[in-house]
Amino acid sequence: MMKNIIKIISIFSFIIITTSIQAQYTYLYWDFEAVDGAEDALVEIFDNYFEENEITYKSGGWAILRNAIGGDNTHTHRIIIYGDIYNWGYTEERETPDLELQVTLNNANNLIKKWTRNESGYILYTGETSFENYPYRALYEMKVDDPNSYTESFIKMVESSDVKEIMGDRPMHMGAIAGGINDGLSHWVYMGFENRNDYLQKTFELNSSASGIQFREEVRTIRTVEKTSTEILVKEYN
């Protein structure tokens, strides 16, 4: 599993584009079960990797998250890498990027019981919001039968005046799954909140709003939410 992680990152890191193409944001993630109490030590390993090597990305970044509630309960943490697929990779060319990553993951692997799941896909909608001030995250994984209609209804709901008033600048992003262990799922919605109480309050208000109710009615026959989970940002590097 760890060798596959290095291989996949390497493939994405060496993408070369010779024509001007509109940005397309993508992501890769790996779930794992950490040794009990190992979170601080894992963060220290990745701190050393990014800070000692002075690593920065052309776009996006790298984040470590802790599973909070829900999901498949087979993992404790997640590593996610995200960015523009046409502007992917390190800001500065590196002589031995694979070796640096291999050493880091070897060190981290001593604190990981097992890698449990992986996924890649596309970020289709972000609006003008970010997760910068919202470390508590909610993930809704689903099957969608009519992607175009679903996307249209989702954007209409997110950009409605009543939903904007409720959510403020909290992010409500949407994307599609491209590969990995996805259990037949096709799409996801990822939202950011200040904490668990903020999550409970805002999702209740969102679901009770006129636009939220209309959205659920519009997608009732084309969307099936299979998994709902929450996670907390541990550390982000970008």
PDB file of C-alpha atoms in Angstrom:
ATOM      1  CA  MET A   1       0.000   0.000   0.000  1.00  0.00           C
ATOM      2  CA  MET A   2       2.761   2.438   0.948  1.00  0.00           C
ATOM      3  CA  LYS A   3       4.638   1.771  -2.337  1.00  0.00           C
ATOM      4  CA  ASN A   4       1.422   2.456  -4.244  1.00  0.00           C
ATOM      5  CA  ILE A   5       1.082   5.807  -2.464  1.00  0.00           C
ATOM      6  CA  ILE A   6       4.578   6.841  -3.545  1.00  0.00           C
ATOM      7  CA  LYS A   7       3.955   5.651  -7.115  1.00  0.00           C
ATOM      8  CA  ILE A   8       0.651   7.526  -7.467  1.00  0.00           C
ATOM      9  CA  ILE A   9       2.073  10.759  -6.033  1.00  0.00           C
ATOM     10  CA  SER A  10       5.034  10.488  -8.405  1.00  0.00           C
ATOM     11  CA  ILE A  11       2.795  10.082 -11.456  1.00  0.00           C
ATOM     12  CA  PHE A  12       0.807  13.196 -10.548  1.00  0.00           C
ATOM     13  CA  SER A  13       3.948  15.151  -9.665  1.00  0.00           C
ATOM     14  CA  PHE A  14       5.454  14.750 -13.142  1.00  0.00           C
ATOM     15  CA  ILE A  15       2.423  15.774 -15.224  1.00  0.00           C
ATOM     16  CA  ILE A  16       3.575  18.204 -17.949  1.00  0.00           C
ATOM     17  CA  ILE A  17       1.058  20.416 -19.766  1.00  0.00           C
ATOM     18  CA  THR A  18       2.079  22.235 -22.940  1.00  0.00           C
ATOM     19  CA  THR A  19      -1.178  24.071 -23.664  1.00  0.00           C
ATOM     20  CA  SER A  20      -3.321  26.467 -21.695  1.00  0.00           C
ATOM     21  CA  ILE A  21      -6.150  24.534 -20.008  1.00  0.00           C
ATOM     22  CA  GLN A  22      -8.765  25.620 -17.503  1.00  0.00           C
ATOM     23  CA  ALA A  23      -7.956  24.613 -13.928  1.00  0.00           C
ATOM     24  CA  GLN A  24      -9.327  21.255 -12.785  1.00  0.00           C
ATOM     25  CA  TYR A  25      -8.970  20.549  -9.095  1.00  0.00           C
ATOM     26  CA  THR A  26      -8.424  17.000  -7.997  1.00  0.00           C
ATOM     27  CA  TYR A  27      -7.587  15.056  -4.843  1.00  0.00           C
ATOM     28  CA  LEU A  28      -6.041  11.836  -3.611  1.00  0.00           C
ATOM     29  CA  TYR A  29      -6.587  10.407  -0.147  1.00  0.00           C
ATOM     30  CA  TRP A  30      -5.554   7.447   1.953  1.00  0.00           C
ATOM     31  CA  ASP A  31      -7.208   6.295   5.173  1.00  0.00           C
ATOM     32  CA  PHE A  32      -5.272   4.496   7.869  1.00  0.00           C
ATOM     33  CA  GLU A  33      -5.563   3.159  11.397  1.00  0.00           C
ATOM     34  CA  ALA A  34      -2.904   4.762  13.582  1.00  0.00           C
ATOM     35  CA  VAL A  35      -1.295   3.227  16.641  1.00  0.00           C
ATOM     36  CA  ASP A  36      -3.057   4.466  19.778  1.00  0.00           C
ATOM     37  CA  GLY A  37      -1.678   7.830  20.897  1.00  0.00           C
ATOM     38  CA  ALA A  38       0.519   8.227  17.820  1.00  0.00           C
ATOM     39  CA  GLU A  39      -1.036  11.381  16.362  1.00  0.00           C
ATOM     40  CA  ASP A  40       1.483  13.885  17.757  1.00  0.00           C
ATOM     41  CA  ALA A  41       4.403  11.726  16.633  1.00  0.00           C
ATOM     42  CA  LEU A  42       2.937  11.421  13.133  1.00  0.00           C
ATOM     43  CA  VAL A  43       2.517  15.194  12.906  1.00  0.00           C
ATOM     44  CA  GLU A  44       6.145  15.640  13.964  1.00  0.00           C
ATOM     45  CA  ILE A  45       7.275  13.319  11.166  1.00  0.00           C
ATOM     46  CA  PHE A  46       5.360  15.299   8.548  1.00  0.00           C
ATOM     47  CA  ASP A  47       6.453  18.611  10.076  1.00  0.00           C
ATOM     48  CA  ASN A  48      10.040  17.491   9.556  1.00  0.00           C
ATOM     49  CA  TYR A  49       9.307  16.417   5.979  1.00  0.00           C
ATOM     50  CA  PHE A  50       7.760  19.724   4.946  1.00  0.00           C
ATOM     51  CA  GLU A  51       9.797  22.145   7.055  1.00  0.00           C
ATOM     52  CA  GLU A  52      13.269  20.624   6.836  1.00  0.00           C
ATOM     53  CA  ASN A  53      12.913  20.122   3.077  1.00  0.00           C
ATOM     54  CA  GLU A  54      11.144  23.486   2.662  1.00  0.00           C
ATOM     55  CA  ILE A  55       8.444  21.858   0.552  1.00  0.00           C
ATOM     56  CA  THR A  56       5.691  23.984  -0.979  1.00  0.00           C
ATOM     57  CA  TYR A  57       3.187  23.183  -3.724  1.00  0.00           C
ATOM     58  CA  LYS A  58       2.269  24.977  -6.941  1.00  0.00           C
ATOM     59  CA  SER A  59      -1.389  24.613  -5.960  1.00  0.00           C
ATOM     60  CA  GLY A  60      -3.425  23.015  -3.190  1.00  0.00           C
ATOM     61  CA  GLY A  61      -1.676  21.204  -0.387  1.00  0.00           C
ATOM     62  CA  TRP A  62      -1.513  18.198   1.934  1.00  0.00           C
ATOM     63  CA  ALA A  63      -3.644  17.653   5.040  1.00  0.00           C
ATOM     64  CA  ILE A  64      -3.909  15.173   7.904  1.00  0.00           C
ATOM     65  CA  LEU A  65      -7.373  14.685   9.399  1.00  0.00           C
ATOM     66  CA  ARG A  66      -8.726  12.695  12.351  1.00  0.00           C
ATOM     67  CA  ASN A  67     -11.947  10.706  12.029  1.00  0.00           C
ATOM     68  CA  ALA A  68     -14.588  12.071  14.401  1.00  0.00           C
ATOM     69  CA  ILE A  69     -17.979  10.371  13.991  1.00  0.00           C
ATOM     70  CA  GLY A  70     -19.408   8.023  11.389  1.00  0.00           C
ATOM     71  CA  GLY A  71     -17.973   6.687   8.164  1.00  0.00           C
ATOM     72  CA  ASP A  72     -16.878   3.086   7.861  1.00  0.00           C
ATOM     73  CA  ASN A  73     -15.040   3.205  11.209  1.00  0.00           C
ATOM     74  CA  THR A  74     -12.086   1.303   9.759  1.00  0.00           C
ATOM     75  CA  HIS A  75      -9.707   4.242  10.011  1.00  0.00           C
ATOM     76  CA  THR A  76      -8.594   6.785  12.580  1.00  0.00           C
ATOM     77  CA  HIS A  77      -6.943   9.282  10.224  1.00  0.00           C
ATOM     78  CA  ARG A  78      -6.759  10.400   6.618  1.00  0.00           C
ATOM     79  CA  ILE A  79      -4.027  11.922   4.457  1.00  0.00           C
ATOM     80  CA  ILE A  80      -5.323  13.982   1.554  1.00  0.00           C
ATOM     81  CA  ILE A  81      -3.441  15.719  -1.236  1.00  0.00           C
ATOM     82  CA  TYR A  82      -5.329  18.201  -3.404  1.00  0.00           C
ATOM     83  CA  GLY A  83      -4.630  20.763  -6.107  1.00  0.00           C
ATOM     84  CA  ASP A  84      -4.997  21.755  -9.747  1.00  0.00           C
ATOM     85  CA  ILE A  85      -4.126  18.723 -11.870  1.00  0.00           C
ATOM     86  CA  TYR A  86      -2.703  21.057 -14.527  1.00  0.00           C
ATOM     87  CA  ASN A  87      -0.541  22.860 -11.976  1.00  0.00           C
ATOM     88  CA  TRP A  88       0.421  19.906  -9.815  1.00  0.00           C
ATOM     89  CA  GLY A  89       3.675  19.313  -7.990  1.00  0.00           C
ATOM     90  CA  TYR A  90       6.347  21.097  -6.022  1.00  0.00           C
ATOM     91  CA  THR A  91       6.971  24.827  -6.357  1.00  0.00           C
ATOM     92  CA  GLU A  92      10.665  24.173  -6.924  1.00  0.00           C
ATOM     93  CA  GLU A  93      12.177  21.198  -8.761  1.00  0.00           C
ATOM     94  CA  ARG A  94      13.608  18.622  -6.342  1.00  0.00           C
ATOM     95  CA  GLU A  95      16.481  16.210  -7.003  1.00  0.00           C
ATOM     96  CA  THR A  96      15.128  13.237  -5.024  1.00  0.00           C
ATOM     97  CA  PRO A  97      11.430  13.814  -4.261  1.00  0.00           C
ATOM     98  CA  ASP A  98      10.561  10.096  -4.219  1.00  0.00           C
ATOM     99  CA  LEU A  99      13.375   9.305  -1.784  1.00  0.00           C
ATOM    100  CA  GLU A 100      12.343  12.117   0.575  1.00  0.00           C
ATOM    101  CA  LEU A 101       8.785  10.845   0.546  1.00  0.00           C
ATOM    102  CA  GLN A 102       9.848   7.203   0.923  1.00  0.00           C
ATOM    103  CA  VAL A 103      11.880   7.975   4.062  1.00  0.00           C
ATOM    104  CA  THR A 104       9.013   9.994   5.542  1.00  0.00           C
ATOM    105  CA  LEU A 105       6.407   7.314   4.882  1.00  0.00           C
ATOM    106  CA  ASN A 106       8.719   4.597   6.210  1.00  0.00           C
ATOM    107  CA  ASN A 107       8.992   6.552   9.460  1.00  0.00           C
ATOM    108  CA  ALA A 108       5.242   7.145   9.560  1.00  0.00           C
ATOM    109  CA  ASN A 109       4.509   3.507   8.801  1.00  0.00           C
ATOM    110  CA  ASN A 110       5.989   2.500  12.167  1.00  0.00           C
ATOM    111  CA  LEU A 111       3.071   4.372  13.778  1.00  0.00           C
ATOM    112  CA  ILE A 112       0.379   3.005  11.461  1.00  0.00           C
ATOM    113  CA  LYS A 113      -1.363  -0.314  12.099  1.00  0.00           C
ATOM    114  CA  LYS A 114      -2.757  -0.589   8.554  1.00  0.00           C
ATOM    115  CA  TRP A 115      -3.787   1.403   5.487  1.00  0.00           C
ATOM    116  CA  THR A 116      -7.502   0.829   4.971  1.00  0.00           C
ATOM    117  CA  ARG A 117      -8.869   2.752   1.981  1.00  0.00           C
ATOM    118  CA  ASN A 118      -7.859   5.011  -0.893  1.00  0.00           C
ATOM    119  CA  GLU A 119      -9.716   7.253  -3.308  1.00  0.00           C
ATOM    120  CA  SER A 120      -9.134   9.822  -6.032  1.00  0.00           C
ATOM    121  CA  GLY A 121     -11.470  12.192  -7.785  1.00  0.00           C
ATOM    122  CA  TYR A 122     -12.387  15.656  -8.923  1.00  0.00           C
ATOM    123  CA  ILE A 123     -13.490  18.765  -7.034  1.00  0.00           C
ATOM    124  CA  LEU A 124     -16.349  20.097  -9.140  1.00  0.00           C
ATOM    125  CA  TYR A 125     -17.640  23.039  -7.110  1.00  0.00           C
ATOM    126  CA  THR A 126     -16.138  25.247  -4.399  1.00  0.00           C
ATOM    127  CA  GLY A 127     -17.814  28.613  -4.877  1.00  0.00           C
ATOM    128  CA  GLU A 128     -15.717  31.367  -3.324  1.00  0.00           C
ATOM    129  CA  THR A 129     -15.288  29.670   0.051  1.00  0.00           C
ATOM    130  CA  SER A 130     -12.429  27.830   1.737  1.00  0.00           C
ATOM    131  CA  PHE A 131     -11.883  25.605   4.780  1.00  0.00           C
ATOM    132  CA  GLU A 132      -9.264  27.903   6.302  1.00  0.00           C
ATOM    133  CA  ASN A 133     -11.262  28.812   9.427  1.00  0.00           C
ATOM    134  CA  TYR A 134     -13.365  25.671   9.613  1.00  0.00           C
ATOM    135  CA  PRO A 135     -11.485  22.643  10.983  1.00  0.00           C
ATOM    136  CA  TYR A 136     -14.586  20.517  11.692  1.00  0.00           C
ATOM    137  CA  ARG A 137     -15.627  18.799   8.472  1.00  0.00           C
ATOM    138  CA  ALA A 138     -18.698  16.852   7.370  1.00  0.00           C
ATOM    139  CA  LEU A 139     -18.521  14.395   4.466  1.00  0.00           C
ATOM    140  CA  TYR A 140     -21.565  13.037   2.643  1.00  0.00           C
ATOM    141  CA  GLU A 141     -20.810  10.186   0.218  1.00  0.00           C
ATOM    142  CA  MET A 142     -23.502   9.213  -2.263  1.00  0.00           C
ATOM    143  CA  LYS A 143     -24.663   7.556  -5.443  1.00  0.00           C
ATOM    144  CA  VAL A 144     -26.004   9.960  -8.083  1.00  0.00           C
ATOM    145  CA  ASP A 145     -27.934   8.706 -11.133  1.00  0.00           C
ATOM    146  CA  ASP A 146     -28.147  12.031 -12.999  1.00  0.00           C
ATOM    147  CA  PRO A 147     -24.939  14.030 -12.309  1.00  0.00           C
ATOM    148  CA  ASN A 148     -25.887  17.056 -14.410  1.00  0.00           C
ATOM    149  CA  SER A 149     -29.266  17.541 -12.733  1.00  0.00           C
ATOM    150  CA  TYR A 150     -27.781  16.944  -9.302  1.00  0.00           C
ATOM    151  CA  THR A 151     -25.002  19.467  -9.865  1.00  0.00           C
ATOM    152  CA  GLU A 152     -27.463  22.082 -11.118  1.00  0.00           C
ATOM    153  CA  SER A 153     -29.734  21.614  -8.082  1.00  0.00           C
ATOM    154  CA  PHE A 154     -26.811  21.632  -5.650  1.00  0.00           C
ATOM    155  CA  ILE A 155     -25.332  24.874  -6.970  1.00  0.00           C
ATOM    156  CA  LYS A 156     -28.737  26.532  -7.035  1.00  0.00           C
ATOM    157  CA  MET A 157     -29.249  25.591  -3.372  1.00  0.00           C
ATOM    158  CA  VAL A 158     -25.780  26.664  -2.201  1.00  0.00           C
ATOM    159  CA  GLU A 159     -26.004  30.017  -3.990  1.00  0.00           C
ATOM    160  CA  SER A 160     -29.541  30.811  -2.807  1.00  0.00           C
ATOM    161  CA  SER A 161     -29.948  33.834  -0.546  1.00  0.00           C
ATOM    162  CA  ASP A 162     -31.375  31.936   2.439  1.00  0.00           C
ATOM    163  CA  VAL A 163     -28.607  29.310   2.405  1.00  0.00           C
ATOM    164  CA  LYS A 164     -25.931  31.997   2.083  1.00  0.00           C
ATOM    165  CA  GLU A 165     -27.411  33.762   5.095  1.00  0.00           C
ATOM    166  CA  ILE A 166     -27.331  30.548   7.125  1.00  0.00           C
ATOM    167  CA  MET A 167     -23.892  29.298   6.082  1.00  0.00           C
ATOM    168  CA  GLY A 168     -22.011  32.582   5.762  1.00  0.00           C
ATOM    169  CA  ASP A 169     -18.564  31.792   4.383  1.00  0.00           C
ATOM    170  CA  ARG A 170     -18.626  28.170   5.527  1.00  0.00           C
ATOM    171  CA  PRO A 171     -17.571  25.967   2.606  1.00  0.00           C
ATOM    172  CA  MET A 172     -19.957  23.579   0.840  1.00  0.00           C
ATOM    173  CA  HIS A 173     -17.900  21.806  -1.798  1.00  0.00           C
ATOM    174  CA  MET A 174     -18.966  19.055  -4.179  1.00  0.00           C
ATOM    175  CA  GLY A 175     -17.069  16.524  -6.227  1.00  0.00           C
ATOM    176  CA  ALA A 176     -17.011  13.223  -8.089  1.00  0.00           C
ATOM    177  CA  ILE A 177     -15.109  10.031  -7.364  1.00  0.00           C
ATOM    178  CA  ALA A 178     -12.778   8.826 -10.125  1.00  0.00           C
ATOM    179  CA  GLY A 179     -11.088   5.756  -8.655  1.00  0.00           C
ATOM    180  CA  GLY A 180      -9.965   3.792  -5.632  1.00  0.00           C
ATOM    181  CA  ILE A 181     -12.039   1.779  -3.175  1.00  0.00           C
ATOM    182  CA  ASN A 182     -15.287   3.693  -3.574  1.00  0.00           C
ATOM    183  CA  ASP A 183     -17.901   0.957  -2.882  1.00  0.00           C
ATOM    184  CA  GLY A 184     -19.919   2.020  -5.914  1.00  0.00           C
ATOM    185  CA  LEU A 185     -20.196   5.631  -4.722  1.00  0.00           C
ATOM    186  CA  SER A 186     -20.051   8.367  -7.349  1.00  0.00           C
ATOM    187  CA  HIS A 187     -20.190  11.809  -5.657  1.00  0.00           C
ATOM    188  CA  TRP A 188     -19.599  13.601  -2.380  1.00  0.00           C
ATOM    189  CA  VAL A 189     -20.375  16.842  -0.567  1.00  0.00           C
ATOM    190  CA  TYR A 190     -17.804  18.209   1.895  1.00  0.00           C
ATOM    191  CA  MET A 191     -18.682  20.997   4.341  1.00  0.00           C
ATOM    192  CA  GLY A 192     -16.707  22.970   6.918  1.00  0.00           C
ATOM    193  CA  PHE A 193     -17.706  24.197  10.384  1.00  0.00           C
ATOM    194  CA  GLU A 194     -16.130  25.788  13.444  1.00  0.00           C
ATOM    195  CA  ASN A 195     -16.807  22.812  15.744  1.00  0.00           C
ATOM    196  CA  ARG A 196     -19.357  20.054  16.406  1.00  0.00           C
ATOM    197  CA  ASN A 197     -21.970  22.417  17.862  1.00  0.00           C
ATOM    198  CA  ASP A 198     -21.662  24.710  14.849  1.00  0.00           C
ATOM    199  CA  TYR A 199     -22.077  21.659  12.593  1.00  0.00           C
ATOM    200  CA  LEU A 200     -25.252  20.528  14.375  1.00  0.00           C
ATOM    201  CA  GLN A 201     -26.776  24.005  14.423  1.00  0.00           C
ATOM    202  CA  LYS A 202     -26.014  24.972  10.830  1.00  0.00           C
ATOM    203  CA  THR A 203     -27.027  21.660   9.283  1.00  0.00           C
ATOM    204  CA  PHE A 204     -30.350  21.827  11.137  1.00  0.00           C
ATOM    205  CA  GLU A 205     -30.944  25.361   9.843  1.00  0.00           C
ATOM    206  CA  LEU A 206     -29.868  24.343   6.344  1.00  0.00           C
ATOM    207  CA  ASN A 207     -32.185  21.330   6.239  1.00  0.00           C
ATOM    208  CA  SER A 208     -35.074  23.482   7.529  1.00  0.00           C
ATOM    209  CA  SER A 209     -34.589  26.270   4.994  1.00  0.00           C
ATOM    210  CA  ALA A 210     -36.822  26.706   1.950  1.00  0.00           C
ATOM    211  CA  SER A 211     -33.928  26.132  -0.440  1.00  0.00           C
ATOM    212  CA  GLY A 212     -32.719  23.100   1.507  1.00  0.00           C
ATOM    213  CA  ILE A 213     -36.175  21.526   1.381  1.00  0.00           C
ATOM    214  CA  GLN A 214     -36.534  22.289  -2.324  1.00  0.00           C
ATOM    215  CA  PHE A 215     -33.108  20.791  -3.044  1.00  0.00           C
ATOM    216  CA  ARG A 216     -33.923  17.522  -1.285  1.00  0.00           C
ATOM    217  CA  GLU A 217     -37.171  17.263  -3.237  1.00  0.00           C
ATOM    218  CA  GLU A 218     -35.410  17.888  -6.560  1.00  0.00           C
ATOM    219  CA  VAL A 219     -32.752  15.209  -5.972  1.00  0.00           C
ATOM    220  CA  ARG A 220     -34.962  12.726  -4.108  1.00  0.00           C
ATOM    221  CA  THR A 221     -35.091  10.227  -6.978  1.00  0.00           C
ATOM    222  CA  ILE A 222     -31.532  10.674  -8.309  1.00  0.00           C
ATOM    223  CA  ARG A 223     -29.404  10.791  -5.142  1.00  0.00           C
ATOM    224  CA  THR A 224     -28.852   8.239  -2.383  1.00  0.00           C
ATOM    225  CA  VAL A 225     -26.591   9.285   0.504  1.00  0.00           C
ATOM    226  CA  GLU A 226     -24.782   6.117   1.606  1.00  0.00           C
ATOM    227  CA  LYS A 227     -22.346   7.433   4.211  1.00  0.00           C
ATOM    228  CA  THR A 228     -22.194  10.457   6.502  1.00  0.00           C
ATOM    229  CA  SER A 229     -19.127  11.149   8.620  1.00  0.00           C
ATOM    230  CA  THR A 230     -17.243  13.960  10.318  1.00  0.00           C
ATOM    231  CA  GLU A 231     -13.539  14.612  10.736  1.00  0.00           C
ATOM    232  CA  ILE A 232     -11.255  17.208  12.299  1.00  0.00           C
ATOM    233  CA  LEU A 233      -8.248  18.872  10.691  1.00  0.00           C
ATOM    234  CA  VAL A 234      -5.045  17.939  12.500  1.00  0.00           C
ATOM    235  CA  LYS A 235      -2.475  19.744  10.344  1.00  0.00           C
ATOM    236  CA  GLU A 236      -2.310  21.206   6.848  1.00  0.00           C
ATOM    237  CA  TYR A 237       0.690  21.996   4.653  1.00  0.00           C
ATOM    238  CA  ASN A 238       0.476  24.199   1.551  1.00  0.00           C
TER     239      ASN A 238
END
